[in-house]
CSV table of N, CA and C in Angstrom, one decimal:
chain,number,residue,atom,x,y,z
A,16,MET,N,105.3,87.7,90.5
A,16,MET,CA,105.2,89.1,90.8
A,16,MET,C,104.0,89.7,90.1
A,17,LYS,N,103.4,90.7,90.7
A,17,LYS,CA,102.2,91.3,90.2
A,17,LYS,C,102.3,92.8,90.0
A,18,ALA,N,101.3,93.4,89.4
A,18,ALA,CA,101.1,94.8,89.3
A,18,ALA,C,102.2,95.5,88.5
A,19,ILE,N,102.7,94.9,87.5
A,19,ILE,CA,103.7,95.5,86.6
A,19,ILE,C,103.0,96.4,85.6
A,20,PRO,N,103.3,97.7,85.6
A,20,PRO,CA,102.6,98.7,84.8
A,20,PRO,C,103.0,98.6,83.4
A,21,SER,N,102.1,99.1,82.5
A,21,SER,CA,102.4,99.2,81.1
A,21,SER,C,103.3,100.5,80.9
A,22,ASP,N,103.9,100.6,79.7
A,22,ASP,CA,104.7,101.8,79.4
A,22,ASP,C,103.9,103.0,79.5
A,23,LYS,N,102.8,103.0,79.0
A,23,LYS,CA,101.9,104.3,79.0
A,23,LYS,C,101.5,104.7,80.4
A,24,GLU,N,101.2,103.7,81.2
A,24,GLU,CA,100.8,104.0,82.6
A,24,GLU,C,102.0,104.6,83.4
A,25,THR,N,103.2,104.1,83.2
A,25,THR,CA,104.3,104.5,83.9
A,25,THR,C,104.7,106.0,83.5
A,26,TYR,N,104.8,106.3,82.3
A,26,TYR,CA,105.3,107.5,81.8
A,26,TYR,C,104.3,108.7,82.1
A,27,ASN,N,103.1,108.4,82.2
A,27,ASN,CA,102.1,109.5,82.3
A,27,ASN,C,101.5,109.7,83.7
A,28,GLN,N,102.1,109.1,84.7
A,28,GLN,CA,101.5,109.2,86.0
A,28,GLN,C,102.1,110.3,86.8
A,29,LYS,N,101.4,110.9,87.7
A,29,LYS,CA,101.8,111.9,88.6
A,29,LYS,C,102.6,111.2,89.8
A,30,PRO,N,103.4,112.0,90.5
A,30,PRO,CA,104.2,111.4,91.6
A,30,PRO,C,103.4,110.6,92.6
A,31,ALA,N,102.3,111.2,93.1
A,31,ALA,CA,101.4,110.5,94.1
A,31,ALA,C,100.9,109.2,93.6
A,32,LYS,N,100.4,109.2,92.3
A,32,LYS,CA,99.9,108.0,91.7
A,32,LYS,C,101.0,106.9,91.6
A,33,LEU,N,102.2,107.4,91.2
A,33,LEU,CA,103.3,106.5,91.0
A,33,LEU,C,103.6,105.8,92.4
A,34,ILE,N,103.7,106.7,93.4
A,34,ILE,CA,104.0,106.1,94.8
A,34,ILE,C,102.9,105.1,95.2
A,35,SER,N,101.7,105.4,95.0
A,35,SER,CA,100.6,104.5,95.4
A,35,SER,C,100.7,103.2,94.6
A,36,ARG,N,101.1,103.2,93.4
A,36,ARG,CA,101.3,102.0,92.6
A,36,ARG,C,102.5,101.2,93.1
A,37,VAL,N,103.6,101.9,93.4
A,37,VAL,CA,104.8,101.2,94.0
A,37,VAL,C,104.5,100.6,95.3
A,38,VAL,N,103.7,101.3,96.2
A,38,VAL,CA,103.4,100.8,97.5
A,38,VAL,C,102.5,99.6,97.4
A,39,ALA,N,101.6,99.6,96.4
A,39,ALA,CA,100.7,98.4,96.2
A,39,ALA,C,101.6,97.2,95.7
A,40,TYR,N,102.5,97.5,94.9
A,40,TYR,CA,103.5,96.5,94.4
A,40,TYR,C,104.3,95.9,95.5
A,41,ILE,N,104.8,96.8,96.4
A,41,ILE,CA,105.6,96.3,97.5
A,41,ILE,C,104.8,95.4,98.4
A,42,LYS,N,103.5,95.8,98.7
A,42,LYS,CA,102.7,95.0,99.6
A,42,LYS,C,102.3,93.6,99.0
A,43,GLU,N,102.2,93.6,97.7
A,43,GLU,CA,101.8,92.4,97.0
A,43,GLU,C,103.0,91.4,96.8
A,44,ASN,N,104.2,92.0,96.9
A,44,ASN,CA,105.5,91.3,96.6
A,44,ASN,C,106.4,91.3,97.8
A,45,ILE,N,105.9,91.4,99.0
A,45,ILE,CA,106.7,91.7,100.2
A,45,ILE,C,107.8,90.6,100.4
A,46,GLY,N,107.6,89.4,100.0
A,46,GLY,CA,108.5,88.3,100.2
A,46,GLY,C,109.5,88.2,99.0
A,47,ASN,N,109.4,89.0,98.0
A,47,ASN,CA,110.3,89.0,96.8
A,47,ASN,C,111.4,90.0,96.9
A,48,ASP,N,112.1,90.1,95.8
A,48,ASP,CA,113.2,91.1,95.6
A,48,ASP,C,112.6,92.5,95.5
A,49,LEU,N,112.9,93.3,96.5
A,49,LEU,CA,112.4,94.7,96.4
A,49,LEU,C,113.5,95.7,96.5
A,50,ARG,N,114.7,95.3,96.0
A,50,ARG,CA,115.8,96.3,95.9
A,50,ARG,C,115.4,97.4,95.1
A,51,GLU,N,115.9,98.6,95.4
A,51,GLU,CA,115.6,99.8,94.6
A,51,GLU,C,115.7,99.6,93.1
A,52,LYS,N,116.8,99.0,92.7
A,52,LYS,CA,117.1,98.8,91.3
A,52,LYS,C,116.0,97.9,90.6
A,53,SER,N,115.7,96.8,91.2
A,53,SER,CA,114.7,95.9,90.6
A,53,SER,C,113.3,96.6,90.5
A,54,VAL,N,112.9,97.3,91.6
A,54,VAL,CA,111.6,98.0,91.6
A,54,VAL,C,111.6,99.2,90.6
A,55,SER,N,112.7,99.9,90.5
A,55,SER,CA,112.7,101.0,89.6
A,55,SER,C,112.7,100.5,88.2
A,56,GLU,N,113.3,99.4,87.9
A,56,GLU,CA,113.3,98.8,86.5
A,56,GLU,C,111.9,98.4,86.2
A,57,THR,N,111.2,97.8,87.2
A,57,THR,CA,109.8,97.3,87.0
A,57,THR,C,108.9,98.5,86.6
A,58,PHE,N,109.1,99.6,87.3
A,58,PHE,CA,108.3,100.8,87.0
A,58,PHE,C,108.9,101.7,86.0
A,59,ARG,N,110.0,101.3,85.4
A,59,ARG,CA,110.6,102.1,84.3
A,59,ARG,C,110.9,103.6,84.8
A,60,ILE,N,111.5,103.7,86.0
A,60,ILE,CA,111.9,105.0,86.5
A,60,ILE,C,113.4,104.8,87.0
A,61,SER,N,114.1,105.9,87.3
A,61,SER,CA,115.4,105.8,87.8
A,61,SER,C,115.4,105.5,89.3
A,62,THR,N,116.4,105.0,89.8
A,62,THR,CA,116.5,104.7,91.3
A,62,THR,C,116.5,106.0,92.0
A,63,SER,N,117.0,107.1,91.5
A,63,SER,CA,117.0,108.4,92.2
A,63,SER,C,115.6,108.9,92.2
A,64,THR,N,114.8,108.7,91.2
A,64,THR,CA,113.4,109.1,91.2
A,64,THR,C,112.6,108.4,92.3
A,65,LEU,N,112.9,107.1,92.4
A,65,LEU,CA,112.2,106.2,93.4
A,65,LEU,C,112.6,106.7,94.8
A,66,ARG,N,113.9,106.9,95.0
A,66,ARG,CA,114.4,107.4,96.3
A,66,ARG,C,113.8,108.8,96.7
A,67,HIS,N,113.9,109.7,95.7
A,67,HIS,CA,113.4,111.0,96.0
A,67,HIS,C,111.8,111.0,96.2
A,68,SER,N,111.1,110.2,95.5
A,68,SER,CA,109.7,110.2,95.6
A,68,SER,C,109.3,109.7,97.0
A,69,PHE,N,110.0,108.7,97.5
A,69,PHE,CA,109.6,108.1,98.8
A,69,PHE,C,110.0,109.1,99.9
A,70,LYS,N,111.2,109.7,99.8
A,70,LYS,CA,111.7,110.7,100.8
A,70,LYS,C,110.7,111.9,100.9
A,71,SER,N,110.3,112.4,99.7
A,71,SER,CA,109.4,113.6,99.8
A,71,SER,C,108.0,113.2,100.1
A,72,TYR,N,107.5,112.0,99.8
A,72,TYR,CA,106.1,111.6,100.0
A,72,TYR,C,105.9,111.1,101.5
A,73,TYR,N,106.8,110.2,101.9
A,73,TYR,CA,106.7,109.6,103.2
A,73,TYR,C,107.6,110.1,104.3
A,74,GLY,N,108.7,110.9,103.9
A,74,GLY,CA,109.6,111.4,104.8
A,74,GLY,C,110.6,110.4,105.3
A,75,VAL,N,110.7,109.2,104.6
A,75,VAL,CA,111.7,108.2,105.0
A,75,VAL,C,112.2,107.6,103.7
A,76,SER,N,113.3,107.0,103.8
A,76,SER,CA,114.0,106.4,102.6
A,76,SER,C,113.1,105.2,102.1
A,77,TYR,N,113.4,104.9,100.8
A,77,TYR,CA,112.7,103.7,100.2
A,77,TYR,C,113.0,102.5,101.1
A,78,ARG,N,114.2,102.3,101.4
A,78,ARG,CA,114.7,101.1,102.1
A,78,ARG,C,114.0,101.0,103.5
A,79,THR,N,113.9,102.1,104.2
A,79,THR,CA,113.2,102.2,105.5
A,79,THR,C,111.7,101.8,105.3
A,80,PHE,N,111.1,102.4,104.3
A,80,PHE,CA,109.7,102.1,104.1
A,80,PHE,C,109.5,100.6,103.8
A,81,VAL,N,110.3,100.0,103.0
A,81,VAL,CA,110.2,98.5,102.7
A,81,VAL,C,110.4,97.7,104.0
A,82,GLU,N,111.4,98.1,104.8
A,82,GLU,CA,111.7,97.3,106.0
A,82,GLU,C,110.5,97.5,107.0
A,83,SER,N,109.9,98.6,107.1
A,83,SER,CA,108.7,98.8,108.0
A,83,SER,C,107.5,98.0,107.5
A,84,GLN,N,107.3,97.9,106.2
A,84,GLN,CA,106.3,97.1,105.7
A,84,GLN,C,106.5,95.6,106.0
A,85,ARG,N,107.8,95.2,105.8
A,85,ARG,CA,108.1,93.8,106.1
A,85,ARG,C,107.9,93.4,107.5
A,86,MET,N,108.4,94.4,108.4
A,86,MET,CA,108.2,94.1,109.9
A,86,MET,C,106.8,94.1,110.3
A,87,ALA,N,106.0,95.0,109.8
A,87,ALA,CA,104.5,95.0,110.1
A,87,ALA,C,103.9,93.7,109.7
A,88,ARG,N,104.2,93.2,108.5
A,88,ARG,CA,103.7,91.9,108.0
A,88,ARG,C,104.2,90.7,108.9
A,89,ALA,N,105.5,90.8,109.2
A,89,ALA,CA,106.1,89.7,110.0
A,89,ALA,C,105.4,89.6,111.4
A,90,ARG,N,105.2,90.8,112.0
A,90,ARG,CA,104.5,90.8,113.3
A,90,ARG,C,103.1,90.2,113.2
A,91,LYS,N,102.4,90.6,112.2
A,91,LYS,CA,101.1,90.0,112.0
A,91,LYS,C,101.1,88.5,111.9
A,92,LEU,N,102.0,88.1,111.0
A,92,LEU,CA,102.1,86.6,110.8
A,92,LEU,C,102.4,85.8,112.1
A,93,ILE,N,103.3,86.4,112.9
A,93,ILE,CA,103.8,85.7,114.1
A,93,ILE,C,102.7,85.8,115.2
A,94,GLU,N,102.3,87.1,115.5
A,94,GLU,CA,101.4,87.3,116.6
A,94,GLU,C,99.9,86.9,116.4
A,95,HIS,N,99.4,87.2,115.2
A,95,HIS,CA,98.0,87.0,114.9
A,95,HIS,C,97.7,85.7,114.2
A,96,ASP,N,98.6,85.3,113.3
A,96,ASP,CA,98.4,84.1,112.5
A,96,ASP,C,99.1,82.9,113.1
A,97,GLY,N,99.9,83.1,114.1
A,97,GLY,CA,100.6,81.9,114.7
A,97,GLY,C,101.6,81.3,113.9
A,98,MET,N,102.2,82.0,113.0
A,98,MET,CA,103.2,81.4,112.1
A,98,MET,C,104.5,81.3,112.9
A,99,PHE,N,105.3,80.3,112.5
A,99,PHE,CA,106.6,80.1,113.1
A,99,PHE,C,107.5,81.3,112.6
A,100,VAL,N,108.5,81.6,113.5
A,100,VAL,CA,109.4,82.7,113.1
A,100,VAL,C,110.1,82.5,111.8
A,101,LYS,N,110.6,81.3,111.6
A,101,LYS,CA,111.3,81.0,110.4
A,101,LYS,C,110.4,81.2,109.1
A,102,GLU,N,109.2,80.7,109.2
A,102,GLU,CA,108.3,80.9,108.1
A,102,GLU,C,107.9,82.3,107.9
A,103,ALA,N,107.7,83.1,108.9
A,103,ALA,CA,107.4,84.6,108.8
A,103,ALA,C,108.6,85.3,108.2
A,104,MET,N,109.8,84.9,108.6
A,104,MET,CA,111.0,85.4,108.1
A,104,MET,C,111.1,85.3,106.5
A,105,HIS,N,110.9,84.1,106.1
A,105,HIS,CA,110.9,83.8,104.6
A,105,HIS,C,109.8,84.5,103.9
A,106,GLU,N,108.6,84.5,104.5
A,106,GLU,CA,107.4,85.1,103.9
A,106,GLU,C,107.6,86.6,103.7
A,107,THR,N,108.4,87.2,104.5
A,107,THR,CA,108.6,88.6,104.4
A,107,THR,C,109.9,89.0,103.7
A,108,GLY,N,110.6,88.0,103.1
A,108,GLY,CA,111.8,88.4,102.2
A,108,GLY,C,113.1,88.3,102.9
A,109,TYR,N,113.2,87.9,104.2
A,109,TYR,CA,114.5,87.8,104.8
A,109,TYR,C,115.1,86.4,104.6
A,110,LYS,N,116.4,86.4,104.5
A,110,LYS,CA,117.1,85.1,104.3
A,110,LYS,C,117.9,84.7,105.5
A,111,ASN,N,118.2,85.7,106.3
A,111,ASN,CA,119.1,85.5,107.4
A,111,ASN,C,118.3,85.8,108.7
A,112,ARG,N,118.3,84.8,109.6
A,112,ARG,CA,117.6,84.9,110.8
A,112,ARG,C,118.1,85.9,111.8
A,113,VAL,N,119.4,86.1,111.8
A,113,VAL,CA,120.0,87.1,112.7
A,113,VAL,C,119.6,88.5,112.2
A,114,THR,N,119.6,88.8,110.9
A,114,THR,CA,119.2,90.1,110.4
A,114,THR,C,117.7,90.3,110.7
A,115,PHE,N,116.9,89.3,110.5
A,115,PHE,CA,115.5,89.4,110.7
A,115,PHE,C,115.2,89.7,112.2
A,116,SER,N,115.9,89.0,113.1
A,116,SER,CA,115.7,89.1,114.5
A,116,SER,C,116.1,90.5,115.0
A,117,LYS,N,117.2,91.0,114.5
A,117,LYS,CA,117.7,92.3,114.9
A,117,LYS,C,116.7,93.4,114.4
A,118,ALA,N,116.2,93.3,113.2
A,118,ALA,CA,115.3,94.3,112.7
A,118,ALA,C,114.0,94.2,113.5
A,119,PHE,N,113.5,93.0,113.8
A,119,PHE,CA,112.3,92.8,114.6
A,119,PHE,C,112.4,93.5,116.0
A,120,LYS,N,113.5,93.2,116.6
A,120,LYS,CA,113.8,93.8,117.9
A,120,LYS,C,113.9,95.3,117.9
A,121,ARG,N,114.5,95.8,116.8
A,121,ARG,CA,114.6,97.3,116.7
A,121,ARG,C,113.3,97.9,116.5
A,122,TYR,N,112.4,97.3,115.8
A,122,TYR,CA,111.0,97.8,115.6
A,122,TYR,C,110.1,97.7,116.7
A,123,PHE,N,110.1,96.5,117.4
A,123,PHE,CA,109.1,96.2,118.4
A,123,PHE,C,109.6,96.0,119.8
A,124,GLY,N,110.9,96.1,120.0
A,124,GLY,CA,111.5,96.0,121.3
A,124,GLY,C,111.5,94.6,121.9
A,125,LYS,N,111.3,93.6,121.1
A,125,LYS,CA,111.3,92.2,121.6
A,125,LYS,C,111.7,91.3,120.5
A,126,ASN,N,112.2,90.1,120.9
A,126,ASN,CA,112.6,89.1,119.9
A,126,ASN,C,111.4,88.5,119.2
A,127,PRO,N,111.5,88.1,118.0
A,127,PRO,CA,110.3,87.5,117.3
A,127,PRO,C,109.8,86.3,118.0
A,128,SER,N,110.7,85.5,118.6
A,128,SER,CA,110.3,84.3,119.2
A,128,SER,C,109.4,84.5,120.5
A,129,SER,N,109.6,85.7,121.1
A,129,SER,CA,108.7,86.1,122.2
A,129,SER,C,107.5,86.9,121.9
A,130,ALA,N,107.2,87.0,120.6
A,130,ALA,CA,106.1,87.8,120.1
A,130,ALA,C,104.8,87.0,120.1
A,131,LYS,N,104.8,85.7,120.3
A,131,LYS,CA,103.6,85.0,120.2
A,131,LYS,C,102.7,85.1,121.4
């Protein structure tokens, strides 16, 4: 995992700067554990602060934002990089193929296997 902030950096940052640091962290760690609790602990903020910041800044929940980032990455890996669906699934942090396929279809209107 990368981009873990120091104590001083975390406590003294403005909301927009915090969100940009969290977004960078999400993108760098898209295949890792990105649950609200683990990310809020990493940035030394409460989960409610994390949730509120994403809702007010992006207009979507933290969870929705993470899922959209994972889906965008998965689509790129499958369609442009030619990666197998199972590899893209693991690369983007999904452990269950059914969950991954349902999310992919919800976002893009097609199954990941037909995305190539």
